[in-house]
Short mmCIF file of C-alpha atoms and ligand atoms in Angstrom, two decimals:
data_model
loop_
_atom_site.label_atom_id
_atom_site.label_comp_id
_atom_site.label_asym_id
_atom_site.label_seq_id
_atom_site.Cartn_x
_atom_site.Cartn_y
_atom_site.Cartn_z
CA MET A 7 -35.52 33.70 47.59
CA ALA A 8 -39.02 32.43 46.86
CA VAL A 9 -39.27 29.35 44.69
CA ALA A 10 -41.18 28.25 41.61
CA THR A 11 -42.81 31.36 40.20
CA PRO A 12 -44.14 29.99 36.90
CA VAL A 13 -42.45 32.08 34.25
CA VAL A 14 -43.76 31.05 30.87
CA ALA A 15 -46.42 28.85 29.38
CA HIS A 16 -43.77 26.31 28.66
CA ALA A 17 -42.67 22.89 29.85
CA THR A 18 -39.95 24.60 31.86
CA SER A 19 -42.28 27.09 33.46
CA MET A 20 -41.99 25.17 36.67
CA LEU A 21 -38.26 25.84 36.94
CA PRO A 22 -37.48 27.29 40.34
CA GLN A 23 -36.85 31.02 40.43
CA ASP A 24 -33.31 30.39 41.71
CA THR A 25 -32.54 28.29 38.64
CA LEU A 26 -33.87 30.96 36.29
CA ILE A 27 -31.71 33.56 37.98
CA GLU A 28 -28.71 31.25 37.88
CA MET A 29 -29.27 30.81 34.12
CA PHE A 30 -29.42 34.58 33.62
CA THR A 31 -26.33 35.02 35.80
CA THR A 32 -24.36 32.44 33.80
CA MET A 33 -25.33 34.06 30.50
CA THR A 34 -24.37 37.48 31.87
CA ARG A 35 -21.00 36.32 33.23
CA ALA A 36 -20.17 34.67 29.92
CA ARG A 37 -21.13 37.79 27.98
CA LYS A 38 -19.11 40.18 30.16
CA LEU A 39 -16.10 37.91 29.92
CA ASP A 40 -16.50 37.54 26.17
CA GLU A 41 -16.67 41.33 25.71
CA ARG A 42 -13.54 41.72 27.81
CA CYS A 43 -11.66 39.20 25.68
CA TRP A 44 -12.40 41.25 22.55
CA LEU A 45 -11.05 44.37 24.28
CA LEU A 46 -7.94 42.51 25.47
CA HIS A 47 -7.34 41.30 21.94
CA ARG A 48 -7.71 44.78 20.44
CA GLN A 49 -5.33 46.11 23.12
CA GLY A 50 -2.76 43.55 21.96
CA LYS A 51 -2.76 41.81 25.33
CA ILE A 52 -3.98 38.41 24.11
CA ALA A 53 -3.25 36.60 20.87
CA PHE A 54 -6.65 35.27 19.92
CA HIS A 55 -10.31 35.15 20.87
CA ILE A 56 -13.25 33.17 19.54
CA SER A 57 -16.60 34.33 20.78
CA GLY A 58 -19.77 32.68 22.02
CA MET A 59 -21.89 35.82 21.77
CA GLY A 60 -25.34 34.90 20.49
CA HIS A 61 -24.91 31.27 21.56
CA GLU A 62 -25.30 31.84 25.31
CA ALA A 63 -28.97 30.87 25.62
CA ALA A 64 -28.42 27.59 23.76
CA GLN A 65 -25.27 26.83 25.74
CA VAL A 66 -26.76 27.59 29.15
CA GLY A 67 -29.84 25.54 28.24
CA VAL A 68 -27.58 22.57 27.48
CA ALA A 69 -25.34 22.94 30.53
CA PHE A 70 -28.29 23.20 32.90
CA ALA A 71 -29.85 20.06 31.42
CA MET A 72 -26.76 18.05 32.39
CA ARG A 73 -25.80 16.63 35.77
CA ARG A 74 -22.80 18.81 36.53
CA GLY A 75 -19.60 16.81 37.17
CA HIS A 76 -21.41 13.54 36.43
CA ASP A 77 -22.25 13.68 32.74
CA PHE A 78 -19.49 14.25 30.16
CA LEU A 79 -19.13 17.27 27.90
CA TYR A 80 -17.05 17.31 24.72
CA PRO A 81 -17.41 21.00 23.85
CA TYR A 82 -16.14 23.01 20.91
CA TYR A 83 -14.27 26.31 20.89
CA ARG A 84 -17.42 28.48 20.97
CA ASP A 85 -18.80 26.90 24.17
CA LEU A 86 -17.83 29.58 26.68
CA ALA A 87 -21.22 29.70 28.43
CA THR A 88 -21.53 25.90 28.35
CA VAL A 89 -18.29 25.37 30.25
CA MET A 90 -19.14 28.22 32.63
CA GLY A 91 -22.46 26.49 33.24
CA LEU A 92 -20.45 23.42 34.27
CA GLY A 93 -18.34 25.40 36.72
CA MET A 94 -15.47 27.13 34.89
CA THR A 95 -14.88 30.62 36.23
CA PRO A 96 -13.61 33.81 34.57
CA ARG A 97 -10.27 33.18 36.32
CA ASP A 98 -10.08 29.69 34.78
CA ILE A 99 -10.86 31.04 31.32
CA LEU A 100 -8.55 34.06 31.47
CA LEU A 101 -5.62 32.00 32.76
CA GLY A 102 -5.97 30.02 29.52
CA VAL A 103 -6.45 33.09 27.34
CA PHE A 104 -3.30 34.67 28.80
CA GLY A 105 -1.46 31.32 28.64
CA ARG A 106 -0.55 31.25 32.32
CA GLN A 107 0.14 28.62 34.96
CA GLY A 108 -3.03 27.46 36.67
CA ASP A 109 -5.03 27.31 33.44
CA PRO A 110 -7.17 24.20 34.04
CA SER A 111 -7.48 23.47 30.33
CA SER A 112 -3.79 22.82 29.67
CA GLY A 113 -1.56 24.71 32.08
CA GLY A 114 -1.23 27.47 29.49
CA ARG A 115 -0.04 25.19 26.69
CA GLN A 116 -3.12 24.69 24.50
CA MET A 117 -4.63 27.18 22.09
CA PRO A 118 -6.85 29.62 24.01
CA GLU A 119 -10.48 28.56 24.46
CA HIS A 120 -9.72 24.88 23.94
CA TYR A 121 -11.56 24.04 27.12
CA CYS A 122 -10.83 21.18 29.49
CA TYR A 123 -12.08 21.08 33.06
CA LYS A 124 -11.76 17.96 35.11
CA PRO A 125 -14.18 18.84 37.95
CA GLY A 126 -16.93 19.39 35.38
CA ASN A 127 -16.06 16.29 33.28
CA VAL A 128 -15.27 18.62 30.38
CA LEU A 129 -12.95 16.83 27.98
CA SER A 130 -10.37 18.70 25.95
CA VAL A 131 -11.19 20.43 22.66
CA SER A 132 -9.04 19.50 19.67
CA SER A 133 -8.44 22.07 16.94
CA PRO A 134 -9.57 19.89 14.00
CA VAL A 135 -13.33 20.42 14.06
CA THR A 136 -15.69 17.48 14.71
CA THR A 137 -13.09 15.12 16.19
CA GLN A 138 -15.00 15.44 19.47
CA ILE A 139 -18.11 13.68 18.13
CA PRO A 140 -16.66 10.15 17.74
CA GLN A 141 -14.79 10.65 21.01
CA ALA A 142 -18.10 11.42 22.72
CA ALA A 143 -19.72 8.39 21.07
CA GLY A 144 -16.82 6.30 22.35
CA ILE A 145 -17.21 7.47 25.93
CA ALA A 146 -20.97 6.94 25.67
CA LEU A 147 -20.36 3.35 24.53
CA ALA A 148 -17.92 2.79 27.39
CA GLU A 149 -20.51 4.10 29.85
CA LYS A 150 -23.16 1.83 28.39
CA LEU A 151 -20.88 -1.23 28.60
CA LYS A 152 -20.11 -0.39 32.24
CA GLY A 153 -23.80 -0.12 33.03
CA GLY A 154 -23.44 3.48 34.24
CA ASP A 155 -26.00 6.27 33.92
CA ARG A 156 -23.76 9.07 32.66
CA VAL A 157 -24.67 10.82 29.44
CA ALA A 158 -22.17 12.18 26.91
CA VAL A 159 -23.03 15.56 25.46
CA THR A 160 -21.04 17.04 22.62
CA CYS A 161 -21.35 20.28 20.66
CA LEU A 162 -20.33 21.46 17.21
CA GLY A 163 -21.29 23.98 14.56
CA GLU A 164 -23.50 23.26 11.55
CA GLY A 165 -20.56 23.62 9.15
CA SER A 166 -18.69 20.93 11.04
CA THR A 167 -21.47 18.45 10.27
CA SER A 168 -19.94 18.20 6.78
CA GLN A 169 -17.03 16.27 8.28
CA GLY A 170 -17.07 12.47 8.07
CA ASP A 171 -16.57 12.20 11.84
CA PHE A 172 -20.09 13.53 12.44
CA HIS A 173 -21.71 10.89 10.25
CA GLU A 174 -19.60 8.03 11.57
CA ALA A 175 -20.36 8.92 15.19
CA LEU A 176 -24.11 9.29 14.63
CA SER A 177 -24.29 6.02 12.75
CA TRP A 178 -22.52 4.32 15.66
CA ALA A 179 -24.85 6.07 18.14
CA GLY A 180 -27.90 4.78 16.30
CA VAL A 181 -26.68 1.21 15.97
CA HIS A 182 -25.66 0.96 19.63
CA LYS A 183 -28.41 3.18 21.07
CA LEU A 184 -25.82 5.24 22.87
CA PRO A 185 -26.47 7.64 25.77
CA LEU A 186 -25.34 10.56 23.62
CA VAL A 187 -26.63 14.04 22.81
CA VAL A 188 -25.07 15.73 19.81
CA VAL A 189 -25.81 19.44 19.96
CA VAL A 190 -25.45 21.43 16.75
CA GLU A 191 -25.21 25.16 17.46
CA ASN A 192 -26.44 26.32 14.08
CA ASN A 193 -25.39 29.94 13.47
CA GLU A 194 -25.67 29.56 9.67
CA TYR A 195 -22.02 30.26 8.99
CA ALA A 196 -18.82 28.25 8.93
CA ILE A 197 -16.44 31.22 9.07
CA SER A 198 -17.59 32.87 5.80
CA VAL A 199 -19.39 29.89 4.24
CA PRO A 200 -23.20 30.05 4.58
CA MET A 201 -25.25 27.00 5.51
CA ARG A 202 -26.79 26.68 2.02
CA MET A 203 -23.28 25.92 0.69
CA GLN A 204 -22.82 23.14 3.27
CA MET A 205 -26.05 21.17 2.90
CA ALA A 206 -29.11 20.93 0.66
CA ILE A 207 -31.55 20.41 3.53
CA LYS A 208 -33.43 22.87 5.71
CA HIS A 209 -32.54 21.46 9.11
CA VAL A 210 -29.38 19.73 10.26
CA SER A 211 -31.67 17.53 12.36
CA ASP A 212 -33.23 16.14 9.15
CA ARG A 213 -30.14 13.96 8.99
CA ALA A 214 -31.00 12.13 12.21
CA ALA A 215 -33.44 9.74 10.52
CA ALA A 216 -30.64 8.37 8.36
CA TYR A 217 -28.86 7.12 11.47
CA GLY A 218 -31.86 5.94 13.49
CA VAL A 219 -31.55 8.64 16.15
CA ARG A 220 -33.99 11.36 17.23
CA GLY A 221 -33.67 14.69 15.46
CA VAL A 222 -34.96 17.92 16.98
CA THR A 223 -34.65 21.57 15.96
CA VAL A 224 -35.33 24.30 18.52
CA ASP A 225 -34.89 28.06 18.85
CA GLY A 226 -31.53 28.35 20.59
CA LEU A 227 -32.00 32.06 21.21
CA ASP A 228 -34.58 31.10 23.86
CA VAL A 229 -32.81 29.62 26.87
CA LEU A 230 -35.95 27.94 28.20
CA ALA A 231 -36.74 26.28 24.89
CA ALA A 232 -33.12 25.12 24.60
CA TYR A 233 -33.18 23.83 28.16
CA ALA A 234 -36.45 21.93 27.65
CA ALA A 235 -35.18 20.24 24.50
CA ALA A 236 -31.78 19.44 25.99
CA LYS A 237 -33.31 18.09 29.21
CA GLN A 238 -35.60 15.82 27.25
CA ALA A 239 -32.66 14.53 25.20
CA VAL A 240 -30.42 14.01 28.24
CA ASP A 241 -33.18 12.27 30.21
CA LEU A 242 -33.97 10.01 27.27
CA ALA A 243 -30.30 9.10 26.85
CA ARG A 244 -29.95 8.39 30.57
CA SER A 245 -32.96 6.11 30.61
CA GLY A 246 -31.70 3.93 27.75
CA GLY A 247 -33.70 5.64 24.99
CA GLY A 248 -30.68 6.35 22.81
CA ALA A 249 -29.15 9.37 21.15
CA THR A 250 -30.57 12.69 19.99
CA LEU A 251 -29.29 15.07 17.35
CA LEU A 252 -30.36 18.41 18.82
CA GLU A 253 -30.09 21.43 16.53
CA LEU A 254 -30.26 24.78 18.29
CA ARG A 255 -30.75 27.75 15.97
CA VAL A 256 -28.54 30.58 17.18
CA ALA A 257 -26.88 33.72 15.85
CA ARG A 258 -23.16 34.40 15.68
CA LEU A 259 -23.23 38.04 16.74
CA THR A 260 -19.53 38.58 16.04
CA PRO A 261 -17.06 37.71 13.29
CA HIS A 262 -15.87 34.10 13.39
CA SER A 263 -12.88 35.00 15.54
CA SER A 264 -10.70 37.94 16.48
CA ASP A 265 -8.85 37.39 13.18
CA ASP A 266 -11.91 37.51 10.89
CA ASP A 267 -13.61 40.46 9.17
CA ASP A 268 -17.23 39.52 8.55
CA THR A 269 -18.00 42.69 6.56
CA THR A 270 -16.45 40.86 3.59
CA TYR A 271 -19.33 38.35 3.55
CA ARG A 272 -22.18 39.83 5.62
CA THR A 273 -24.20 42.73 4.30
CA PRO A 274 -25.16 45.76 6.43
CA GLU A 275 -28.72 44.32 6.41
CA ASP A 276 -27.40 41.03 7.82
CA LYS A 277 -25.61 42.96 10.55
CA ALA A 278 -28.78 44.90 11.37
CA THR A 279 -30.72 41.64 11.70
CA LEU A 280 -28.10 40.27 14.07
CA LYS A 281 -28.75 43.16 16.44
CA THR A 282 -32.29 41.83 16.92
CA GLN A 283 -31.04 38.32 17.70
CA ASP A 284 -29.20 38.88 20.95
CA PRO A 285 -30.61 36.29 23.41
CA LEU A 286 -29.82 38.24 26.59
CA PRO A 287 -32.17 41.26 26.47
CA PRO A 288 -35.35 39.21 25.86
CA PHE A 289 -34.59 36.80 28.71
CA ARG A 290 -33.77 39.70 31.04
CA ALA A 291 -36.99 41.48 30.06
CA ARG A 292 -39.03 38.31 30.47
CA LEU A 293 -37.70 37.61 33.96
CA ILE A 294 -38.48 41.17 35.00
CA ALA A 295 -41.92 41.23 33.35
CA GLU A 296 -42.90 37.98 35.04
CA GLY A 297 -41.61 38.97 38.45
CA ALA A 298 -38.69 36.56 38.74
CA LEU A 299 -36.20 39.43 38.94
CA SER A 300 -36.37 43.18 39.58
CA GLU A 301 -34.54 45.75 37.46
CA ALA A 302 -32.25 46.49 40.41
CA GLU A 303 -31.45 42.79 40.89
CA ALA A 304 -30.67 42.38 37.18
CA LYS A 305 -28.36 45.39 37.32
CA ALA A 306 -26.66 44.01 40.44
CA ILE A 307 -26.01 40.68 38.64
CA GLU A 308 -24.47 42.57 35.72
CA ASP A 309 -22.31 44.73 38.00
CA ARG A 310 -21.10 41.70 39.93
CA ALA A 311 -20.24 39.89 36.69
CA LEU A 312 -18.18 42.87 35.52
CA ALA A 313 -16.37 43.12 38.87
CA GLU A 314 -15.61 39.41 38.72
CA VAL A 315 -14.14 39.80 35.23
CA ASP A 316 -12.00 42.76 36.41
CA GLU A 317 -10.67 40.71 39.30
CA ALA A 318 -10.05 37.67 37.08
CA GLN A 319 -8.13 39.79 34.59
CA ARG A 320 -5.89 41.21 37.33
CA PHE A 321 -5.32 37.70 38.66
CA ALA A 322 -4.51 36.16 35.26
CA GLU A 323 -2.27 39.01 34.10
CA ASN A 324 -0.22 38.66 37.26
CA ALA A 325 -0.01 34.86 37.14
CA PRO A 326 3.34 33.36 36.05
CA PHE A 327 3.89 31.82 32.64
CA PRO A 328 4.48 28.06 32.63
CA PRO A 329 8.18 27.18 32.64
CA VAL A 330 9.62 25.96 29.34
CA GLU A 331 10.32 22.52 30.85
CA TRP A 332 6.56 21.93 31.17
CA ALA A 333 6.01 22.14 27.42
CA ALA A 334 6.31 18.41 26.70
CA GLY A 335 4.06 16.98 29.40
CA PRO A 336 2.27 15.69 31.31
CA VAL A 337 -0.38 14.94 28.73
CA PHE A 338 -2.20 11.82 29.89
CA ALA A 339 -1.76 12.01 33.67
CA ASP A 340 -2.26 14.64 36.35
C1 TPP B 583 -10.88 19.67 10.14
C2 TPP B 583 -10.86 21.18 10.15
N1 TPP B 583 -11.09 21.85 9.01
C3 TPP B 583 -11.08 23.20 9.02
C4 TPP B 583 -10.83 23.88 10.18
C5 TPP B 583 -10.83 25.40 10.21
N2 TPP B 583 -12.06 25.86 10.85
C6 TPP B 583 -12.07 26.21 12.14
S1 TPP B 583 -13.59 26.67 12.65
C7 TPP B 583 -14.25 26.43 11.12
C8 TPP B 583 -15.68 26.71 10.84
C9 TPP B 583 -16.62 25.84 11.59
O1 TPP B 583 -17.94 26.32 11.39
P1 TPP B 583 -19.13 25.72 12.19
O2 TPP B 583 -18.96 24.26 12.35
O3 TPP B 583 -20.38 26.17 11.58
O4 TPP B 583 -18.95 26.34 13.66
P2 TPP B 583 -19.02 27.88 14.09
O5 TPP B 583 -17.60 28.37 14.10
O6 TPP B 583 -19.88 28.60 13.12
O7 TPP B 583 -19.60 27.89 15.46
C10 TPP B 583 -13.28 25.97 10.23
C11 TPP B 583 -13.53 25.68 8.81
C12 TPP B 583 -10.54 23.13 11.34
N3 TPP B 583 -10.29 23.71 12.52
N4 TPP B 583 -10.59 21.79 11.32
MG1 MG B 584 -21.59 27.78 12.16
#
């Protein structure tokens, strides 16, 4: 495929065409898999699903800004496209969702969508929100002390920034100038609680100044904007420039989880607005309009993603459950 068709009047316009297509492919694979998980839940085949729909552009922007398998990621439960950007496949994800042997996150023993993926340096999600932020600061400090060049990236929602862990980790990151990027995927809700009930400021990134770290807010519905901001933050961290608090404004297109009913707190007008905030159609249209992709190629990517999800579902449904004796370990070793 030809390389380097400039796509937008943007710092990332010089991204190679292959990379742009890979970004679109990753977003598409994540979306198809996410949609399948909702269906599987409604069919009673899986116990739980928590969706990344509406966050894919932000997540792919972040994943593509990292050095895959070199930098560290401490994700949160909504980071489906982030972990897929770092190499997790639909098989890997569905093995976890079905709780089967072979699930790379935990061998089928963790809650679903609590990602962990050793080849991608993805460290395990814990259920209490925000615990990953001080862990990421800790690994960033260790890397700094060792003189390495790996960056720690960690993600959380805007509601989770109310937890003390967030403030403690950012304070530490500022004092020690850590190679850390804290990504806030701001979808304006913490389950049913709107952002205005969590903080009296306009941008989560306004808080950065209090800790002596950079604060940036970017449109996370635009994958290229998210990528540019994340790349800048990762490069800065790698070169000794310290931490960034990167806020990506996204939309949670679904209820909080498979067990939530958002019609109790979102109006029909809110729901109508959400329909205009899906990050996939604009990116698809832009790639086609600017000649990076044809309609037929886009359709082929979508068809392949669906076929891959079908195959992964068959594989995971037929995989064995872990034996009971595995329940208690191993936890810290292979
Ligand atoms: C310490 C802690 N408190 C409460 C919860 C329950 N809980 C799970 S997700 C969530 C909302 C988090 O919202 P936000 O940080 O905005 O992320 P989002 O789900 O919107 O992406 C809450 C309150 C939890 N898991 N851990
Ligand atoms: Mg939120």
